[in-house]
Tab-separated table of C-alpha atoms in Angstrom:
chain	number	residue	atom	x	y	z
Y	1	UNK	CA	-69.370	-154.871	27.305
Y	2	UNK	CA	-68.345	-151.215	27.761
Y	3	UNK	CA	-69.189	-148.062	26.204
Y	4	UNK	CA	-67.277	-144.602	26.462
Y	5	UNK	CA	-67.635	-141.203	25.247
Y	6	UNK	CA	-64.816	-138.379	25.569
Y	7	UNK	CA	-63.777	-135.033	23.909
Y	8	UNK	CA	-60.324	-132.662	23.044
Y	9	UNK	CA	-60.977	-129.162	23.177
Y	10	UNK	CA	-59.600	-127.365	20.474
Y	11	UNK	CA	-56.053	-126.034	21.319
Y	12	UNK	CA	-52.600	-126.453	21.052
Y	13	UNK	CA	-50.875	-128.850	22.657
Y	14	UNK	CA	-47.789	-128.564	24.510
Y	15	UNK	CA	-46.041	-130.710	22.069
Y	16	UNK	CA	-47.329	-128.598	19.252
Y	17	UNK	CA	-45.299	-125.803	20.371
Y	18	UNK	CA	-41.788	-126.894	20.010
Y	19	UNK	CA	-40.446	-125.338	16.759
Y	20	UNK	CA	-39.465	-128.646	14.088
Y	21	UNK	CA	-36.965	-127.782	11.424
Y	22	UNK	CA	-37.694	-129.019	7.668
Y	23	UNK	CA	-34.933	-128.169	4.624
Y	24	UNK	CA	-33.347	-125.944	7.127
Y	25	UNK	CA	-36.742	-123.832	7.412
Y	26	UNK	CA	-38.796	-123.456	10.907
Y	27	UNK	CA	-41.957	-125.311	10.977
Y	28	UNK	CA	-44.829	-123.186	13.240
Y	29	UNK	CA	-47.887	-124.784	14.646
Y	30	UNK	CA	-51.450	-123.155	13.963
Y	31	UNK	CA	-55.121	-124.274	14.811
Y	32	UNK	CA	-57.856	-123.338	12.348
Y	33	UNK	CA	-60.094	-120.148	13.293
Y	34	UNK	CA	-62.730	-122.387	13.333
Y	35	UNK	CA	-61.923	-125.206	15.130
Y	36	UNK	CA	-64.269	-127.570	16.891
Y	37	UNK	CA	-63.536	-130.057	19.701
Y	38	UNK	CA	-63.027	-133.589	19.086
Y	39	UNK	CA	-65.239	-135.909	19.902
Y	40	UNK	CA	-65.503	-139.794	20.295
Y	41	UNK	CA	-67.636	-142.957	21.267
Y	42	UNK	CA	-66.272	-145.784	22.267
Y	43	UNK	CA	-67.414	-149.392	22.595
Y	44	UNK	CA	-65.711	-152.792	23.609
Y	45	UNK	CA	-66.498	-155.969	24.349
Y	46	UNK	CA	-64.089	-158.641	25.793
Y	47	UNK	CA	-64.443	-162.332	26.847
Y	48	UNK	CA	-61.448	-164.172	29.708
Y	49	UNK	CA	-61.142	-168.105	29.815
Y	50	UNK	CA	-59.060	-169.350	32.951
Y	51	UNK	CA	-57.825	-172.978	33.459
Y	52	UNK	CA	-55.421	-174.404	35.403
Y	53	UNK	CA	-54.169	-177.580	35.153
Y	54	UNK	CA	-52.201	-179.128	38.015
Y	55	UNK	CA	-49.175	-176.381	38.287
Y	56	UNK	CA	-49.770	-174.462	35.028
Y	57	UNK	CA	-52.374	-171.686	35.225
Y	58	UNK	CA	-53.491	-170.139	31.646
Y	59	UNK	CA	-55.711	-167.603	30.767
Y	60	UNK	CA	-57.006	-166.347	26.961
Y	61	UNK	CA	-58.551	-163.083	26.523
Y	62	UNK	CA	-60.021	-161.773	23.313
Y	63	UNK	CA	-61.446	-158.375	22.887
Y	64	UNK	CA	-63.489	-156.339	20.099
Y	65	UNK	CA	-63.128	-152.554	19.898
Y	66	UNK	CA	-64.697	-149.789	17.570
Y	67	UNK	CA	-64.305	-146.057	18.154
Y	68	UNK	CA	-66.100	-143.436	15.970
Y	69	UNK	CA	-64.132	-140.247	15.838
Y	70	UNK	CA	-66.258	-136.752	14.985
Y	71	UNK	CA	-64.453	-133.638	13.541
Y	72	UNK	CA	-61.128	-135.495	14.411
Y	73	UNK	CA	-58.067	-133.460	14.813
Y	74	UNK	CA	-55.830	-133.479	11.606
Y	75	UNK	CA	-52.584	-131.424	10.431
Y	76	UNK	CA	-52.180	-130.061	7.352
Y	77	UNK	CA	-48.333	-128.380	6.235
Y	78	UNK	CA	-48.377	-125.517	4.103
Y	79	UNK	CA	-44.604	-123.788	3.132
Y	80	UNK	CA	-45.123	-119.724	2.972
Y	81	UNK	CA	-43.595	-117.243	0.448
Y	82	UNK	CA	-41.111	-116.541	2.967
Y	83	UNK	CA	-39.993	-120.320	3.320
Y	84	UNK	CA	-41.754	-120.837	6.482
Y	85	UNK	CA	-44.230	-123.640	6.609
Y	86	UNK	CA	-47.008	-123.521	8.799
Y	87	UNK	CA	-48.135	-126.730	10.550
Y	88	UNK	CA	-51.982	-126.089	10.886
Y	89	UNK	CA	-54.411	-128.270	12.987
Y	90	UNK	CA	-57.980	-128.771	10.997
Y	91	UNK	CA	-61.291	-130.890	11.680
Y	92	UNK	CA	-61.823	-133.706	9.402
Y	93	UNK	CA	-65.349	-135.209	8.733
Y	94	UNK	CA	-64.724	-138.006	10.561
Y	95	UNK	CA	-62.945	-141.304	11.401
Y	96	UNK	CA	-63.092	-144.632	13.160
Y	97	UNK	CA	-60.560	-147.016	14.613
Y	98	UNK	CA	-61.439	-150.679	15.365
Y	99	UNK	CA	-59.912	-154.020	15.674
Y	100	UNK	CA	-59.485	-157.095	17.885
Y	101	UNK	CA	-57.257	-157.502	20.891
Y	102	UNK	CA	-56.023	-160.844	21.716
Y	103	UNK	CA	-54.013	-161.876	24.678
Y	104	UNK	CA	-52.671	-164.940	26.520
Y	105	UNK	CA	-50.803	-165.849	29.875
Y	106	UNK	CA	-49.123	-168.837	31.253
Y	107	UNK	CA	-47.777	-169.425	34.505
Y	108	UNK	CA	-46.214	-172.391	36.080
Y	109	UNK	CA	-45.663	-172.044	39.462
Y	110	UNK	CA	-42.945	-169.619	40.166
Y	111	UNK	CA	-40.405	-170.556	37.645
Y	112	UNK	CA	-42.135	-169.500	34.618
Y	113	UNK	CA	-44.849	-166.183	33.619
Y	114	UNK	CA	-44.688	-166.048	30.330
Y	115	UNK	CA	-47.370	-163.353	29.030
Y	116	UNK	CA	-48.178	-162.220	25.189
Y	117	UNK	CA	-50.845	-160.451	22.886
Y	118	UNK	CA	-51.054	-159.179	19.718
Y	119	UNK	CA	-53.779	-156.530	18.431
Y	120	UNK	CA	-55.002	-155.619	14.788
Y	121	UNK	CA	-56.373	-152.974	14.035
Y	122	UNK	CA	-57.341	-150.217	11.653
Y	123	UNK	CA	-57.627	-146.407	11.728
Y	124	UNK	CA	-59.028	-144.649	8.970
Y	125	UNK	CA	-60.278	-141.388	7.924
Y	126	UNK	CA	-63.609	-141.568	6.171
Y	127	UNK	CA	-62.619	-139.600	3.566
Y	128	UNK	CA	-59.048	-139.235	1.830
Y	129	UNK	CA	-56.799	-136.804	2.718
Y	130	UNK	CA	-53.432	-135.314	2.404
Y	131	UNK	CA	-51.566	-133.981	5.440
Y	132	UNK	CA	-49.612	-131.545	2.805
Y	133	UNK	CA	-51.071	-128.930	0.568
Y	134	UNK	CA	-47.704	-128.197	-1.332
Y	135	UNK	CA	-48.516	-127.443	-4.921
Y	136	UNK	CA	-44.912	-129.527	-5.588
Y	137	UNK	CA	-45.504	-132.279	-2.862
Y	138	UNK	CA	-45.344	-136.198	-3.938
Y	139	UNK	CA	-47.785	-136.732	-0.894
Y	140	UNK	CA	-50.943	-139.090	-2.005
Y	141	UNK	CA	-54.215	-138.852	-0.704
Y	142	UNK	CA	-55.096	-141.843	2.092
Y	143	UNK	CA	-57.735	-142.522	4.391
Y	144	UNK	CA	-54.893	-144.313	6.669
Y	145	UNK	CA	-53.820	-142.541	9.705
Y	146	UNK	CA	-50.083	-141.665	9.935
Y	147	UNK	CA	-47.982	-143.794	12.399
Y	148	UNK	CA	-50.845	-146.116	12.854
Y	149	UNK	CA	-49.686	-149.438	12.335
Y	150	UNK	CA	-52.469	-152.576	11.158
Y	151	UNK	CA	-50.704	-155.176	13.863
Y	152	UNK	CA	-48.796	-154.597	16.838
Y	153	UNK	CA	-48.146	-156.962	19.727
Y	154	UNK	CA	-45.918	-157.876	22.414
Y	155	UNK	CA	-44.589	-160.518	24.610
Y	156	UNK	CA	-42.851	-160.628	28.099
Y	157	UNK	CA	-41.293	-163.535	29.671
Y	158	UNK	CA	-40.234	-163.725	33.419
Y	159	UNK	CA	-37.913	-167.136	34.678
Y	160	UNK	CA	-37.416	-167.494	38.052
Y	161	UNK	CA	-34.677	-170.709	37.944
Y	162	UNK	CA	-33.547	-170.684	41.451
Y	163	UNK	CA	-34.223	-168.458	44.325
Y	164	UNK	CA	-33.173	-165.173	44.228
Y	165	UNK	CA	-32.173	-164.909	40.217
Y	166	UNK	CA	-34.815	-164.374	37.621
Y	167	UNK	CA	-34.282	-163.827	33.955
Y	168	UNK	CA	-36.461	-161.189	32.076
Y	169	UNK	CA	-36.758	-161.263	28.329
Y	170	UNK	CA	-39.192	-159.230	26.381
Y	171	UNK	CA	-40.119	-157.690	22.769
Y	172	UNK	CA	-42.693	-155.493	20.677
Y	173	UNK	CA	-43.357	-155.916	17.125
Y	174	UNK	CA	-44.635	-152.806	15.351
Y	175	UNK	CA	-45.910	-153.552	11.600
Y	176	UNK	CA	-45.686	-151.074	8.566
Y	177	UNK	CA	-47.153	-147.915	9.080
Y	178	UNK	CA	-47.255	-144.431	7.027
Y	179	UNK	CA	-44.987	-141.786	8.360
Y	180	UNK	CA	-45.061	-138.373	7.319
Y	181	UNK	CA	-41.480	-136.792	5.817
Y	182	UNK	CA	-41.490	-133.467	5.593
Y	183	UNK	CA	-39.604	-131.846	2.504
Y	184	UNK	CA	-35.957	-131.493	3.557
Y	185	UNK	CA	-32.305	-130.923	1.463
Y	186	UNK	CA	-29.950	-133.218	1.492
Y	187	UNK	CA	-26.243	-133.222	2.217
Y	188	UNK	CA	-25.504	-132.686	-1.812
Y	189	UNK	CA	-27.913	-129.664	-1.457
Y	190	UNK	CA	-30.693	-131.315	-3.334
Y	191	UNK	CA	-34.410	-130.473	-2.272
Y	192	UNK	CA	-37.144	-133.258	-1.107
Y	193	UNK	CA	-40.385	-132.549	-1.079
Y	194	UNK	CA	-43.334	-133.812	1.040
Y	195	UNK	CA	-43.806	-137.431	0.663
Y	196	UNK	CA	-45.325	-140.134	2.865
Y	197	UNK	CA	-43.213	-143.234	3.695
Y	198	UNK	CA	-44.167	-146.868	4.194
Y	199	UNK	CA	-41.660	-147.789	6.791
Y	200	UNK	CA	-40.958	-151.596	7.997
Y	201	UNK	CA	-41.628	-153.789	10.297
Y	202	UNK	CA	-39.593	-153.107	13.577
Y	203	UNK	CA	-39.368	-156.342	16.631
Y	204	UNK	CA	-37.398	-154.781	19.413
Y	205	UNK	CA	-36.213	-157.391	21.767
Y	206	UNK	CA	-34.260	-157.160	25.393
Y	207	UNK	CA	-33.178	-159.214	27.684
Y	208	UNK	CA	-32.341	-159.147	31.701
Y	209	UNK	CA	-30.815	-160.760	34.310
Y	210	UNK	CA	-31.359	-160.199	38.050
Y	211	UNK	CA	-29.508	-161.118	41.595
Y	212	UNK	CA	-30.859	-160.157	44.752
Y	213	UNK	CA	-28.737	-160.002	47.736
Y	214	UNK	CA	-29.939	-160.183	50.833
Y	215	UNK	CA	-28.269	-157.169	53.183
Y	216	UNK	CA	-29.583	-155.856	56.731
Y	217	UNK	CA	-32.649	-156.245	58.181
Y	218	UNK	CA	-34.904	-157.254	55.272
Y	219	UNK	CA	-32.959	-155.152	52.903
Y	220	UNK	CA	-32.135	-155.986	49.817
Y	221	UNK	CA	-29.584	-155.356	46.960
Y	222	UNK	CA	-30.885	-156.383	43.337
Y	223	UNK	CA	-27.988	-156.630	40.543
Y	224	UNK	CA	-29.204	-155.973	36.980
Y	225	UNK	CA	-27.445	-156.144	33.741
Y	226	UNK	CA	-28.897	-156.636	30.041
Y	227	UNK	CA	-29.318	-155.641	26.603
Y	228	UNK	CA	-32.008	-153.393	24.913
Y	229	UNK	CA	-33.060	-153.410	21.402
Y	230	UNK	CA	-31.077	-156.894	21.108
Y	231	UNK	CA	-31.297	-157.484	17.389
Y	232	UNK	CA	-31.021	-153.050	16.810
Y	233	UNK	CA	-34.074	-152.674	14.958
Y	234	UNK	CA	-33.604	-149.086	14.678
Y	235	UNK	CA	-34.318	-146.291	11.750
Y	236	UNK	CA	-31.865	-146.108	9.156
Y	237	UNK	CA	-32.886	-143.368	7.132
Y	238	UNK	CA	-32.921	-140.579	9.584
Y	239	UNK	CA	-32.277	-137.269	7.343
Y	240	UNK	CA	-28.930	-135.565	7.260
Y	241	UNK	CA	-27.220	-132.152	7.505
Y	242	UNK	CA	-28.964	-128.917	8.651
Y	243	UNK	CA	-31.499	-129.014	5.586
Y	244	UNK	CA	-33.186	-132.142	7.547
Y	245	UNK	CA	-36.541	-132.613	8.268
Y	246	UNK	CA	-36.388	-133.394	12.426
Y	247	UNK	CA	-39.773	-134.601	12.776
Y	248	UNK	CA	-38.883	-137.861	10.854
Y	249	UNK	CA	-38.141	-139.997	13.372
Y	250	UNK	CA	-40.023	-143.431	13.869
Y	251	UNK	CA	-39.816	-146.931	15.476
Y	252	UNK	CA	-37.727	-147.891	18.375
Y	253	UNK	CA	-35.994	-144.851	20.345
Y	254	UNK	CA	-32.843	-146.312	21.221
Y	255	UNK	CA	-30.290	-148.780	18.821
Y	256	UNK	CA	-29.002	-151.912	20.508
Y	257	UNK	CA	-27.664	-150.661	24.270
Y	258	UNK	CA	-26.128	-152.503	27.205
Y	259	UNK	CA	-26.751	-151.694	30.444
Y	260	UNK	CA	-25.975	-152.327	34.330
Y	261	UNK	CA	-27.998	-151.310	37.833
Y	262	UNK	CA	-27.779	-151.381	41.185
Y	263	UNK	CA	-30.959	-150.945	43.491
Y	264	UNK	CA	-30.933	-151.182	47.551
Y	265	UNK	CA	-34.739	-151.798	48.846
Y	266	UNK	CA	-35.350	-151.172	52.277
């Protein structure tokens, strides 16, 4: 059992400052006059289970979280006479996030490490809010936090067949979240307002293969080559043209890539 306690002092982030572009209009970050630090308490509680039975070693791990948020920063986009819209960062009453974290290993000598764990969770406000004021907006009021998924988990997979060659293969699932799209015009020169998007479910998976060649004097040369994103879960609906809203961006960074290394180790 563990219990933590933390704060954010009210300012602006570096990532706050960079200027985003929405309907071809600059979006500038504010903080509210009267803004108060963030605070939070934390508490968790885990339990571990080991066995191992001849070669195979396995382990289970389940853990309980809860975190209570006070005056938790929120942002709330405003457009200006002049077009401008001002990004500004607020206090909200409150908020919580809590959930269950669940994890498993196996191992079996050195051929196999297979490793996964899933975690649900939720994060909400503890009142509704919107993250736009627009009078024209077709934003709806939620106590869900944006791009705060319910589930997310992972796996990761190691083979070692023979010595010297190993085989990597790994993925993270991300489930539906809200994402915030700012109003932007499209390529026909039709105008978008505000609106909040229930994207998909995203599993990224990639995949490697290793060689390590011995060299000089202990050192070695390790040959890589694989594929990322396998299956290219990647966003389809980015925005287009230069009335676009560039803070819409979500799930996996990169579409299906290949790739090759080549790393000396002394």
């Amino acid at each position: 059992f563990s219990y933590g306690q933390g704060f954010r002092a009210p300012q602006l982030f570096d990532e706050d400052l960079h200027v985003d572009i929405a309907g071809g209009e600059q979006i500038i970050a504010a903080r509210d006059p009267n803004l108060e630090e963030e605070k939070s308490h934390s508490f968790s509680a885990s339990m571990d289970w080991y066995k191992r039975v001849g070669a195979v070693e396995l382990n289970f791990m389940i853990e309980g979280f809860y975190t209570r948020l006070l005056h938790p920063f929120a942002s709330v986009s405003k457009e200006q006479p002049d077009g401008t819209i001002i990004k500004t960062t607020i206090n909200e009453s409150g908020a919580k996030v809590y959930g269950t974290n669940i994890e498993a290993r196996l191992a079996y000598s050195d051929l196999l490490d297979l490793q996964m764990g899933v975690t649900l969770q939720k994060s909400r406000y503890d009142k509704e809010r919107k993250w736009s004021d627009d009078e024209n907006d077709d934003v709806e009021a939620t106590k869900k936090m944006m791009r705060n998924p319910d589930v997310y988990g992972y796996f990761v997979a190691n083979i070692t067949p023979v010595s010297r060659f190993s085989l990597n293969l790994s993925g993270n699932y991300t489930g539906h979240m809200l994402i915030p799209h700012e109003a932007n015009v499209t390529l026909d020169g039709v105008e978008i307002p505000n609106s909040t998007e229930k994207v998909r479910t995203f599993f990224s998976m990639n995949f490697k293969a290793s060689y390590a060649i011995p060299l000089y004097k202990g050192s070695t040369m390790e040959l890589s080559a694989g594929v990322q994103n396998i299956f290219n879960a990647y966003q389809k609906d980015f925005d287009k043209g230069p009335g676009r809203a560039s803070s819409y961006v979500y799930g996996p960074s990169l579409p299906r890539s290949y790739f090759a290394s080549a790393k000396i180790s002394f």
